[in-house]
Coordinates of C-alpha atoms in Angstrom, one line a residue:
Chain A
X1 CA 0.0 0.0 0.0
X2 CA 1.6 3.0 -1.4
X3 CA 0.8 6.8 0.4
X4 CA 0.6 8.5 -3.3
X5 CA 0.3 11.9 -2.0
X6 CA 1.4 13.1 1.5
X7 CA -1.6 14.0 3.8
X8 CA 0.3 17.4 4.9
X9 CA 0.2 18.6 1.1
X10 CA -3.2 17.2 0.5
X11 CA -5.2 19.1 3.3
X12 CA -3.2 22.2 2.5
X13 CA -3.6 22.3 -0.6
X14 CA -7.5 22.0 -0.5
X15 CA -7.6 24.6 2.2
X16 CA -6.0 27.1 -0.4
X17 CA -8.3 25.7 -3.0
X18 CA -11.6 26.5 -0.8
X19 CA -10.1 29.8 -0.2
X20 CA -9.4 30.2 -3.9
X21 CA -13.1 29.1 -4.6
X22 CA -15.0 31.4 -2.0
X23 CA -12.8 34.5 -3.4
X24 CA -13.5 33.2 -7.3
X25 CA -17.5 33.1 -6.4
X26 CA -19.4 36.0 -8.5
X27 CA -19.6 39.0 -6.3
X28 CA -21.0 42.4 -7.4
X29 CA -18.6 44.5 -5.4
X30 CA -14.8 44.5 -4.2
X31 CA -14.1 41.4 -7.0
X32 CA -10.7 39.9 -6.0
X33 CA -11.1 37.1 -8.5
X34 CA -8.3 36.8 -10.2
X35 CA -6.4 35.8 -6.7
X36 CA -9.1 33.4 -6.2
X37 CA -8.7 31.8 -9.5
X38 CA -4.4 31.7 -8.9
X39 CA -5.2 30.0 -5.1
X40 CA -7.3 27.9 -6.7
X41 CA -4.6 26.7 -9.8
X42 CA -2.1 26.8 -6.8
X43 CA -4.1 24.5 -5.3
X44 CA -4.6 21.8 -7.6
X45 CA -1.6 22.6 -9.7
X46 CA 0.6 21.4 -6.2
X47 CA -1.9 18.3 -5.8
X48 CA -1.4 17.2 -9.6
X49 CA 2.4 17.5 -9.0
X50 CA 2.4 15.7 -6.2
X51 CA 0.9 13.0 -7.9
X52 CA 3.2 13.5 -10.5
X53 CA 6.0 13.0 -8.6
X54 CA 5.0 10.5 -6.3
X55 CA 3.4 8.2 -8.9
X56 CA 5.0 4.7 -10.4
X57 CA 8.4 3.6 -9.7
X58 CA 11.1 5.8 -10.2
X59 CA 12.3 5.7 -13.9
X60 CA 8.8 5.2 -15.2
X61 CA 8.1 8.0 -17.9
X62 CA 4.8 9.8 -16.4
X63 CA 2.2 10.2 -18.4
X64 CA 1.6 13.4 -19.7
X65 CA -1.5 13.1 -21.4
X66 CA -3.1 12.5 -18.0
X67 CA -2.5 15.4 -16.5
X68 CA -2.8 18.0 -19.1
X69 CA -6.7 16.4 -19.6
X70 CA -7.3 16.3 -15.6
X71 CA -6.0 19.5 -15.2
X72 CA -8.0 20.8 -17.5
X73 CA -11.0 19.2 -16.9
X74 CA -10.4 20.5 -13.5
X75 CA -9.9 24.0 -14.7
X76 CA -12.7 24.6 -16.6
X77 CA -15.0 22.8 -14.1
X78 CA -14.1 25.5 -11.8
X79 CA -14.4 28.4 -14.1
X80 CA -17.9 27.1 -15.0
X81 CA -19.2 27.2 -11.5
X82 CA -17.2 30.7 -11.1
X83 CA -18.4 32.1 -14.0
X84 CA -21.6 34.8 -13.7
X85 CA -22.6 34.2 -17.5
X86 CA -24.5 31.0 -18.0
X87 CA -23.6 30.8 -21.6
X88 CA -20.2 30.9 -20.3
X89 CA -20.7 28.3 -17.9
X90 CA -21.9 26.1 -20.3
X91 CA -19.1 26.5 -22.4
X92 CA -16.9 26.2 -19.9
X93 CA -18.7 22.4 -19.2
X94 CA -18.4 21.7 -22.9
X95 CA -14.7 21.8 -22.3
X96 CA -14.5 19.8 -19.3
X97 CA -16.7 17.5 -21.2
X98 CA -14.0 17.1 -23.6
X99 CA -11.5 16.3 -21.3
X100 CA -12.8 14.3 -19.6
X101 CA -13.4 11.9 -23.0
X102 CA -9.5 12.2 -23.1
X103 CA -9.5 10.7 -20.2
X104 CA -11.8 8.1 -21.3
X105 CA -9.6 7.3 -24.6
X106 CA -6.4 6.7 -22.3
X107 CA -8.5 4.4 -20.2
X108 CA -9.3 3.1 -23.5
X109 CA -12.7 3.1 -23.6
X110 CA -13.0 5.3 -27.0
X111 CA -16.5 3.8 -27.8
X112 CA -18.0 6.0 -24.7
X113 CA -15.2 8.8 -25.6
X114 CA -16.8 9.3 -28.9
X115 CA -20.6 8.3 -27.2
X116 CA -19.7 11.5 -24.3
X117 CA -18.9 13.9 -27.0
X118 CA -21.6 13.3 -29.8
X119 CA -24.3 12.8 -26.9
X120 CA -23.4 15.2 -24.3
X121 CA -21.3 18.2 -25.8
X122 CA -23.3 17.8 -29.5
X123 CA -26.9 17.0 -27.7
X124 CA -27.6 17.5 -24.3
X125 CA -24.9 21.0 -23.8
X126 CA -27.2 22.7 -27.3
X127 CA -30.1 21.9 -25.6
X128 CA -28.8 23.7 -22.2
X129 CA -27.7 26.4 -24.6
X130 CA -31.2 26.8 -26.4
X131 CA -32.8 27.3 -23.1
X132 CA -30.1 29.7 -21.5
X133 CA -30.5 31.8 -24.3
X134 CA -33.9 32.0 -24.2
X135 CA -34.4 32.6 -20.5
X136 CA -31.7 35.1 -20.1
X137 CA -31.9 38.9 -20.8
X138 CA -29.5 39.8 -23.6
X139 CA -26.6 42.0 -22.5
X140 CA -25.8 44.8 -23.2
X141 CA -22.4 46.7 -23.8
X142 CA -21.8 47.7 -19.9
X143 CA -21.6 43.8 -18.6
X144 CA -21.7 43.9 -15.2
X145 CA -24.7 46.3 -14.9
X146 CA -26.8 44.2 -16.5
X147 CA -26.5 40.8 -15.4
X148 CA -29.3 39.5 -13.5
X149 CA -28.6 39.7 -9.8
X150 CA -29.2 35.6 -9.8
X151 CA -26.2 35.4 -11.4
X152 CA -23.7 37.9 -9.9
X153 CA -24.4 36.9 -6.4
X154 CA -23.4 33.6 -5.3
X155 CA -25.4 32.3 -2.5
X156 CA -23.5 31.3 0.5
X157 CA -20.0 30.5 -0.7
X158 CA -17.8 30.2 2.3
X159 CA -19.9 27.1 3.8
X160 CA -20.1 25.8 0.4
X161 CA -16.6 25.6 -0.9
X162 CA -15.9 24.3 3.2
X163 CA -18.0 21.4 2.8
X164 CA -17.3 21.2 -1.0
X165 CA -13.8 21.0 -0.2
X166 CA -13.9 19.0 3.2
X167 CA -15.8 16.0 1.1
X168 CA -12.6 16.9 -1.6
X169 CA -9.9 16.0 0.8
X170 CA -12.1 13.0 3.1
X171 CA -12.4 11.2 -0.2
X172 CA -8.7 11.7 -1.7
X173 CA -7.5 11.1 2.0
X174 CA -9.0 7.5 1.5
X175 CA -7.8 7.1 -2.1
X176 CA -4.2 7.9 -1.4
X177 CA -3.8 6.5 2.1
X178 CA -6.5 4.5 3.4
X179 CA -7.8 2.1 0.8
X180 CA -5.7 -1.3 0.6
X181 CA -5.0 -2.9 -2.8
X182 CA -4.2 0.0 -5.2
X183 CA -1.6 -2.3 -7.0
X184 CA -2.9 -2.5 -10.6
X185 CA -5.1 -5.7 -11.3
X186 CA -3.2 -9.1 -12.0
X187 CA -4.8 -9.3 -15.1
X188 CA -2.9 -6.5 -16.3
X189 CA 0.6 -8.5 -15.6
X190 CA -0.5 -10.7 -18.3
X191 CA -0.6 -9.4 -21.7
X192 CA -4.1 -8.8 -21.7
X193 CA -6.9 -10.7 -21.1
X194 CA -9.2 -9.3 -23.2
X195 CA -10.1 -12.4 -24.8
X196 CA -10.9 -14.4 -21.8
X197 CA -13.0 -12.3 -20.8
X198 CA -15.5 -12.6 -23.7
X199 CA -16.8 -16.1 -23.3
X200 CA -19.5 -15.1 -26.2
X201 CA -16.8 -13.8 -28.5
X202 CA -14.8 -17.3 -27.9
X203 CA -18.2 -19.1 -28.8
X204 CA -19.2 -17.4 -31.6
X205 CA -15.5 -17.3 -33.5
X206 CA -13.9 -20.6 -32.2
X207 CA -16.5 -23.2 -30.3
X208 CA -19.1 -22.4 -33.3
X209 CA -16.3 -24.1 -36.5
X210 CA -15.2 -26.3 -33.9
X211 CA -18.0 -28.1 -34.1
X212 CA -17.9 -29.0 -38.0
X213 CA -14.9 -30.8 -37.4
X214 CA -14.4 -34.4 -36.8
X215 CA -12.2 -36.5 -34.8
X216 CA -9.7 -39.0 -35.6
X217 CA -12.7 -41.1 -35.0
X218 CA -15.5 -39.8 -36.6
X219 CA -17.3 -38.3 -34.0
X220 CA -17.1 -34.2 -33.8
X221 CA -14.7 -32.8 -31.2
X222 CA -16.5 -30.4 -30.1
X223 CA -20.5 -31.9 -29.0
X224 CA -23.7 -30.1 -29.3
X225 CA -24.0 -29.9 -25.4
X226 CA -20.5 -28.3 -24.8
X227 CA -20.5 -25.0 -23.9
X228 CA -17.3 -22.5 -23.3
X229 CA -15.8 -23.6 -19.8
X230 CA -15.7 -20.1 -18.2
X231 CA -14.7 -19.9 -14.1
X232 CA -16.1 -16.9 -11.8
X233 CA -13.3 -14.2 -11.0
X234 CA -13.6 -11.5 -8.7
X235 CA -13.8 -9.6 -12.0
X236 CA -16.7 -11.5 -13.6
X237 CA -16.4 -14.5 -15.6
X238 CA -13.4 -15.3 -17.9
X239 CA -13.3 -18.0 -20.5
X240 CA -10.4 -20.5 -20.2
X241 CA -8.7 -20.2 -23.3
X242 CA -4.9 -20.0 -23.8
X243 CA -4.5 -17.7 -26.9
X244 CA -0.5 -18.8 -27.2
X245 CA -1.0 -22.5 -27.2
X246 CA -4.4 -22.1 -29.1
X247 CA -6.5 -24.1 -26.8
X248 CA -10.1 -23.6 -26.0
X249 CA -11.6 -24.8 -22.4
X250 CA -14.9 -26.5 -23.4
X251 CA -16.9 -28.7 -20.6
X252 CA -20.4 -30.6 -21.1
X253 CA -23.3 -28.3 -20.0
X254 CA -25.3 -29.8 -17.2
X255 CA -29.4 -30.7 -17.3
X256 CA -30.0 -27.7 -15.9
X257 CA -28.1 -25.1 -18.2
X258 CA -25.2 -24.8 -16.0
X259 CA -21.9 -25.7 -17.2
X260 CA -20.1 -28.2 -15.4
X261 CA -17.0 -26.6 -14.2
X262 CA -14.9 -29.6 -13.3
X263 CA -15.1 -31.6 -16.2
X264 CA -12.7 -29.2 -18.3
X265 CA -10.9 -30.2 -21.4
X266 CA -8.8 -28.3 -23.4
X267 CA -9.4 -28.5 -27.3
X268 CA -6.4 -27.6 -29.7
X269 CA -8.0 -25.3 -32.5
X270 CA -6.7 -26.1 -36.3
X271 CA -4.4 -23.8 -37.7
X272 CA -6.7 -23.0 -40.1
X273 CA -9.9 -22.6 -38.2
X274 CA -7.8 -20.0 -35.6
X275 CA -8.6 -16.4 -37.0
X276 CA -6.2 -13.8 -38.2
X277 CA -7.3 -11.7 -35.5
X278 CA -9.1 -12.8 -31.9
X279 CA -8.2 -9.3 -30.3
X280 CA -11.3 -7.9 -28.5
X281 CA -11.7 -4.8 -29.5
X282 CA -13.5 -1.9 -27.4
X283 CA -17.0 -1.5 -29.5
X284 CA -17.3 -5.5 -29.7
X285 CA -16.6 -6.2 -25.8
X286 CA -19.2 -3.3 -25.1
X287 CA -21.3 -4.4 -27.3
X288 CA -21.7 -7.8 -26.0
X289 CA -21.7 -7.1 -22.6
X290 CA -24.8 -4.8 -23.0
X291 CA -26.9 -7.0 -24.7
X292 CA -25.6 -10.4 -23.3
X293 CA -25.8 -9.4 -19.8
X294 CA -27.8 -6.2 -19.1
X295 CA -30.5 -6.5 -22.1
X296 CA -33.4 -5.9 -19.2
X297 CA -31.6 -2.4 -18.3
X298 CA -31.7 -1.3 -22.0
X299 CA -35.4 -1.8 -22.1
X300 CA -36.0 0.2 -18.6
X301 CA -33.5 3.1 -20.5
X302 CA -35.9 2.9 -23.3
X303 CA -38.9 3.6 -21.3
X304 CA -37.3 6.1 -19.0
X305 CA -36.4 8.1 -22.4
X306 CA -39.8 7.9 -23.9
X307 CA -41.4 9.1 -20.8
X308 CA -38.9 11.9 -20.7
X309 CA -39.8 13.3 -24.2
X310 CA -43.4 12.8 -23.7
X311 CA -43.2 14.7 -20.2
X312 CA -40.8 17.5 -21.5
X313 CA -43.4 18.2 -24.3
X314 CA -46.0 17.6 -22.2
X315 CA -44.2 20.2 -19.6
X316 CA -43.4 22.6 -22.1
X317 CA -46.5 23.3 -23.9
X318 CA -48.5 24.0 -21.0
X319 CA -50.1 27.5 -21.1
X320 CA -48.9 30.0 -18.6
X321 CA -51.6 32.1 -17.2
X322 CA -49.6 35.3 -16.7
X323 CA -50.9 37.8 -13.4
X324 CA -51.5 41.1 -14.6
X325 CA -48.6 42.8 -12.5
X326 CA -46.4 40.9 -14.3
X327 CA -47.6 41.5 -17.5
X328 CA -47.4 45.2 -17.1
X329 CA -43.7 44.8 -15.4
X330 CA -42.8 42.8 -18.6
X331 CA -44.5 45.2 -21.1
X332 CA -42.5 48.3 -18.9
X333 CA -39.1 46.1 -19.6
X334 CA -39.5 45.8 -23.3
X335 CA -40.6 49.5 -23.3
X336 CA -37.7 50.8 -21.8
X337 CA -35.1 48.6 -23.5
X338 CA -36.3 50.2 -26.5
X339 CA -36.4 53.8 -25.4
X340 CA -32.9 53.4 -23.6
X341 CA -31.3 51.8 -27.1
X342 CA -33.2 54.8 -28.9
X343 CA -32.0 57.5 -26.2
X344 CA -28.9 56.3 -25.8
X345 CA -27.9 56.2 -29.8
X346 CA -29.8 60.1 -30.6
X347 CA -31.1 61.7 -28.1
X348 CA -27.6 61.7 -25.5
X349 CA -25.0 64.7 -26.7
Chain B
X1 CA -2.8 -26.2 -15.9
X2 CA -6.2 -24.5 -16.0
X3 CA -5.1 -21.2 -13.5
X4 CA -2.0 -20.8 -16.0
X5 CA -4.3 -21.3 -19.2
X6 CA -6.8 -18.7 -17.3
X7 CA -4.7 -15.8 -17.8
X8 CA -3.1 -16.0 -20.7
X9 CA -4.3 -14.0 -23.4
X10 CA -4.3 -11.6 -26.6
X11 CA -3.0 -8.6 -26.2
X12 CA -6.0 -6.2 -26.3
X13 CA -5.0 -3.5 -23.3
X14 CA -1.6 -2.5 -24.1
X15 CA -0.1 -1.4 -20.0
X16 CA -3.2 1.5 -20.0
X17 CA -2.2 3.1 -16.5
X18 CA 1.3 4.1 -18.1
X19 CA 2.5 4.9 -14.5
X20 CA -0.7 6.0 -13.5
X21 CA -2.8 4.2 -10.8
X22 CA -6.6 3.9 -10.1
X23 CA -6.0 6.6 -6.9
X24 CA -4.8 9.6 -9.9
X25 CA -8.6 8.5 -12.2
X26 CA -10.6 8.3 -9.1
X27 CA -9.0 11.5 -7.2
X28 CA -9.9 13.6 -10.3
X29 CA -13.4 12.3 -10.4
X30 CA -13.6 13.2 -6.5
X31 CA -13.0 16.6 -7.8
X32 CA -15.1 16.8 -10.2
X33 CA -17.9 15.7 -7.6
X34 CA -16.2 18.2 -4.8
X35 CA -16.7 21.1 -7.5
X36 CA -19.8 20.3 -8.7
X37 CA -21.0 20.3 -5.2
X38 CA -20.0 23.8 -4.5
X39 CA -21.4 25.0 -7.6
X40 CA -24.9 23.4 -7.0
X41 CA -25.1 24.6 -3.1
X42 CA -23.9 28.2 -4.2
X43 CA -25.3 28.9 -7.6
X44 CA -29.0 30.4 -7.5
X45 CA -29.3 30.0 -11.2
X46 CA -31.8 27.2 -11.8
X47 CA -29.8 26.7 -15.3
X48 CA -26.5 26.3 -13.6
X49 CA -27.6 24.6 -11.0
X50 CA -28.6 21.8 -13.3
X51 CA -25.3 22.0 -14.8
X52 CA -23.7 21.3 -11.9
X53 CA -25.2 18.2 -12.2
X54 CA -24.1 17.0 -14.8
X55 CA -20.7 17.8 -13.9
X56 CA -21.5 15.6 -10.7
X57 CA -22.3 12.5 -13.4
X58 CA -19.5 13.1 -14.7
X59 CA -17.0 12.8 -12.3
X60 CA -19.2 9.4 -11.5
X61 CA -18.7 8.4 -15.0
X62 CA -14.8 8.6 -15.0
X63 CA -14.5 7.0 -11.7
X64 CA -17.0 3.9 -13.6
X65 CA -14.5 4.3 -16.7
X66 CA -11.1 4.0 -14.4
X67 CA -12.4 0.8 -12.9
X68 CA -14.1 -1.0 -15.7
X69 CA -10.6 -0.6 -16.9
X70 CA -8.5 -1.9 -13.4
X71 CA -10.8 -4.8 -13.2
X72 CA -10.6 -5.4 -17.2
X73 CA -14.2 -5.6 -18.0
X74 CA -16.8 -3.3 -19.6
X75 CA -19.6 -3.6 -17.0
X76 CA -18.4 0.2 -16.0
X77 CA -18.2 1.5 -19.4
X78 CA -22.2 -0.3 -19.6
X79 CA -22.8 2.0 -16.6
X80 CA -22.0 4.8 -18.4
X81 CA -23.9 4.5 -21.3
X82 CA -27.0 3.9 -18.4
X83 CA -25.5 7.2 -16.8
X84 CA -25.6 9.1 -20.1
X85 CA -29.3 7.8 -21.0
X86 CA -30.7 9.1 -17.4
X87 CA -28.6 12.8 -18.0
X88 CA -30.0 13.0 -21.1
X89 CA -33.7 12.2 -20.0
X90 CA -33.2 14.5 -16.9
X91 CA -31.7 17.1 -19.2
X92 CA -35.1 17.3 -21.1
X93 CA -37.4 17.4 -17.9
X94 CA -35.2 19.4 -16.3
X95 CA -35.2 21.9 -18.6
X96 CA -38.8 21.7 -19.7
X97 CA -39.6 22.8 -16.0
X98 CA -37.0 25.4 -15.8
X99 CA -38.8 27.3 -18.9
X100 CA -42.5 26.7 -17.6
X101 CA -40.9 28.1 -14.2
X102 CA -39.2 31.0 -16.4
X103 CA -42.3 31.8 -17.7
X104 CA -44.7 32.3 -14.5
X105 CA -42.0 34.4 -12.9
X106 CA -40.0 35.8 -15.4
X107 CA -36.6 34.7 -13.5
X108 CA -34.3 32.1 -13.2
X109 CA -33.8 32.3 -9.9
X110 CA -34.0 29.4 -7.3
X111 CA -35.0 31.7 -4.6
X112 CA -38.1 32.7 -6.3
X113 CA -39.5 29.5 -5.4
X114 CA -38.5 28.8 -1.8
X115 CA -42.3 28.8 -0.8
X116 CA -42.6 25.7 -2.3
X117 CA -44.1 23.3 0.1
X118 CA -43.9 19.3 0.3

């Protein structure tokens, strides 16, 4: 169990980071932002080189990637709950968006990299957009004056960048001290095991030919009751297949459906039945395991969505019974936009 | 011969961590959650506070990424695409209600609606 990051620099360095935060937080009067934002980069800038330093063995190239993405995810995460424009906001979350399907492509999982930016930054961030726009006043050339005062207060932001930041450094206290068994997965010590992990894959591409072919004795190697032997890990099932050797583990299922683990035999795959290419790739192994094991939970996701769009339209074409005050208040704003934009462009020496 | 045979295989993950361990994924999806906190408990737009939502799923969805890839299977990366289905659905309720709201008060502010009662 390796301490990654020291608790000293850890709790100091989210102190300065709430600090950072509460002074960031819109204000209308006395802004001192710009300090704000450099505790906060001080903050997180001396946590990611921490981690920097601190992480692998000693000789191990770090990887770079990683931190320009995190920092930047982290960066613009801030900024968009710092920021008094919405529109601003929102692009600031388009960015972290973005980063964070970095991240996901060097944890490569690039199916849900490409999935995050097509459905969240191309779908769900336009629709935010559409609505910020048309629920926001426009502004007008003096900035500040004019933003709503929603949006250039912030609403109690000492106690919540305390607790914000308190949850910050409970949680990282327990990833980099407290939890056992941060030693990268055995599997990984192996060169891969993506295979194994796809019983389906091995049944479809190997077991399925396997069972054209014929013994030395006639009978087919492979029987119509044998299923892929596969073995519970903590990790979920993985096939027993040895990809070097070319063998498949194939056992008799039982009468009830369930393979019989112990009567495991290994069956040499011909030369020419063993394909060009068995890696798993990302899309494939995704694939399967949504609609091998969780085909249930893409149904409920399908209902959830369809009630969605039939509540949001629903929601949204309700008429609004307007009071009269507001009316007139409304009427009196469009008024005077127009007589200020008029005034201010002739009438003004 | 079986526990050897179990873990041999293709080569599909090339070392992914590259010095990296599951502590440097999961502490920058903590903050992602920490800031996203903050932003929802001190934000009174409606708008951003909904954003601040999402940037709470996804600091859940990289810590579900980082181990669907320590534990070399794709039930997290699954999640995910659960995750994104739910943010999309609330997206579109969310904001439906945020323009009804906008419309009867003429603000976005959350404080125009603290009479609510349960």
């Amino acid at each position: 169990m390796e301490q990654v990051v020291s608790p000293l620099i850890l709790y100091a360095a989210t102190g300065v980071g709430a600090l950072g935060v509460m002074l960031a937080m819109p204000k209308r009067r006395g802004g001192i932002a710009a300090i704000g934002g450099l505790l906060v980069a001080v903050a997180f800038g001396g946590l990611l080189l921490g981690m920097l330093a601190l992480a692998g063995p000693v000789g191990e190239a770090p990887n770079l990637f990683f931190y320009v993405f995190a920092g930047l995810a982290i960066a613009s995460g801030l900024r968009m709950i710092t920021h008094p424009r919405p529109v601003y906001a929102a692009l600031y979350f388009i960015l972290t968006i973005l980063s964070s399907s970095g991240l996901y492509v060097l944890l490569s999982a690039e199916f849900m990299a490409f999935a995050l930016v097509i459905i969240y930054a191309g779908a769900i961030l336009i629709t935010y957009l559409f609505v910020i726009m048309l629920a926001t006043q426009a502004p007008s050339e003096e900035d500040e004056e004019r933003l709503s005062d929603y949006d250039a207060v912030a609403n109690e932001p000492v106690m919540a960048s305390i607790v914000g930041f308190a949850m910050l450094a409970l949680l990282s206290t327990m990833l980099f001290t407290g939890a056992p068994d941060l030693e990268r997965s055995p599997y990984l010590e192996t060169p891969g095991a993506t295979l194994a992990s796809q019983p389906v894959k091995i049944e479809r591409m190997l077991l399925d030919p396997l069972r054209e072919v014929e013994g030395p004795d006639g009978s087919p190697i492979v029987g119509e009751d044998d299923e892929i032997a596969t073995r519970e890990t903590g990790a979920g099932r993985r096939a027993i297949v040895d990809v070097e050797a070319r063998l498949v583990g194939v056992s008799p299922r039982g009468d009830d459906g369930v393979v019989d683990a112990s009567a495991v035999r290994m069956v040499s795959v011909p030369d020419e039945l063993w394909p060009d290419d068995v890696q798993g790739t990302n899309v494939e192994g995704l694939g399967l395991n949504l609609l091998g094991q969780h085909p249930m939970t893409i149904e409920i996701a399908g209902v959830i969505l369809l009630m969605a769009m039939l509540g949001a339209t629903v929601l949204a074409r309700k008429q609004v019974d307007i009071e009269e005050a507001l009316k007139a208040r409304q009427a009196r704003r469009l008024a005077g936009d127009a007589y200020s934009t008029v005034s201010s462009g002739e009438v003004e020496p | 011969m079986i526990d050897t045979a179990l873990i041999v295989g293709q080569s599909g993950f090339p070392d992914p961590m590259g010095g990296l361990t599951l502590s440097h994924y999961l502490f920058v999806s903590a903050a992602m959650m920490a800031i996203g906190l903050i932003g929802f408990m001190s934000r009174r737009n409606l708008i951003i506070m909904f954003l601040c939502t999402e940037l709470m799923f996804q600091g859940a969805g990289i810590a579900l990424i980082a181990f669907s890839r320590y534990h070399l299977n794709y039930d997290g990366q699954t999640f995910v695409i659960f995750v994104l289905t739910i943010a999309a659905a609330e997206a579109a309720m969310a904001l439906a209600l945020v323009v009804l709201l906008f419309r009867r008060r003429e603000s976005l502010s959350s404080e125009e609606w603290s009479e609510l009662k349960g």
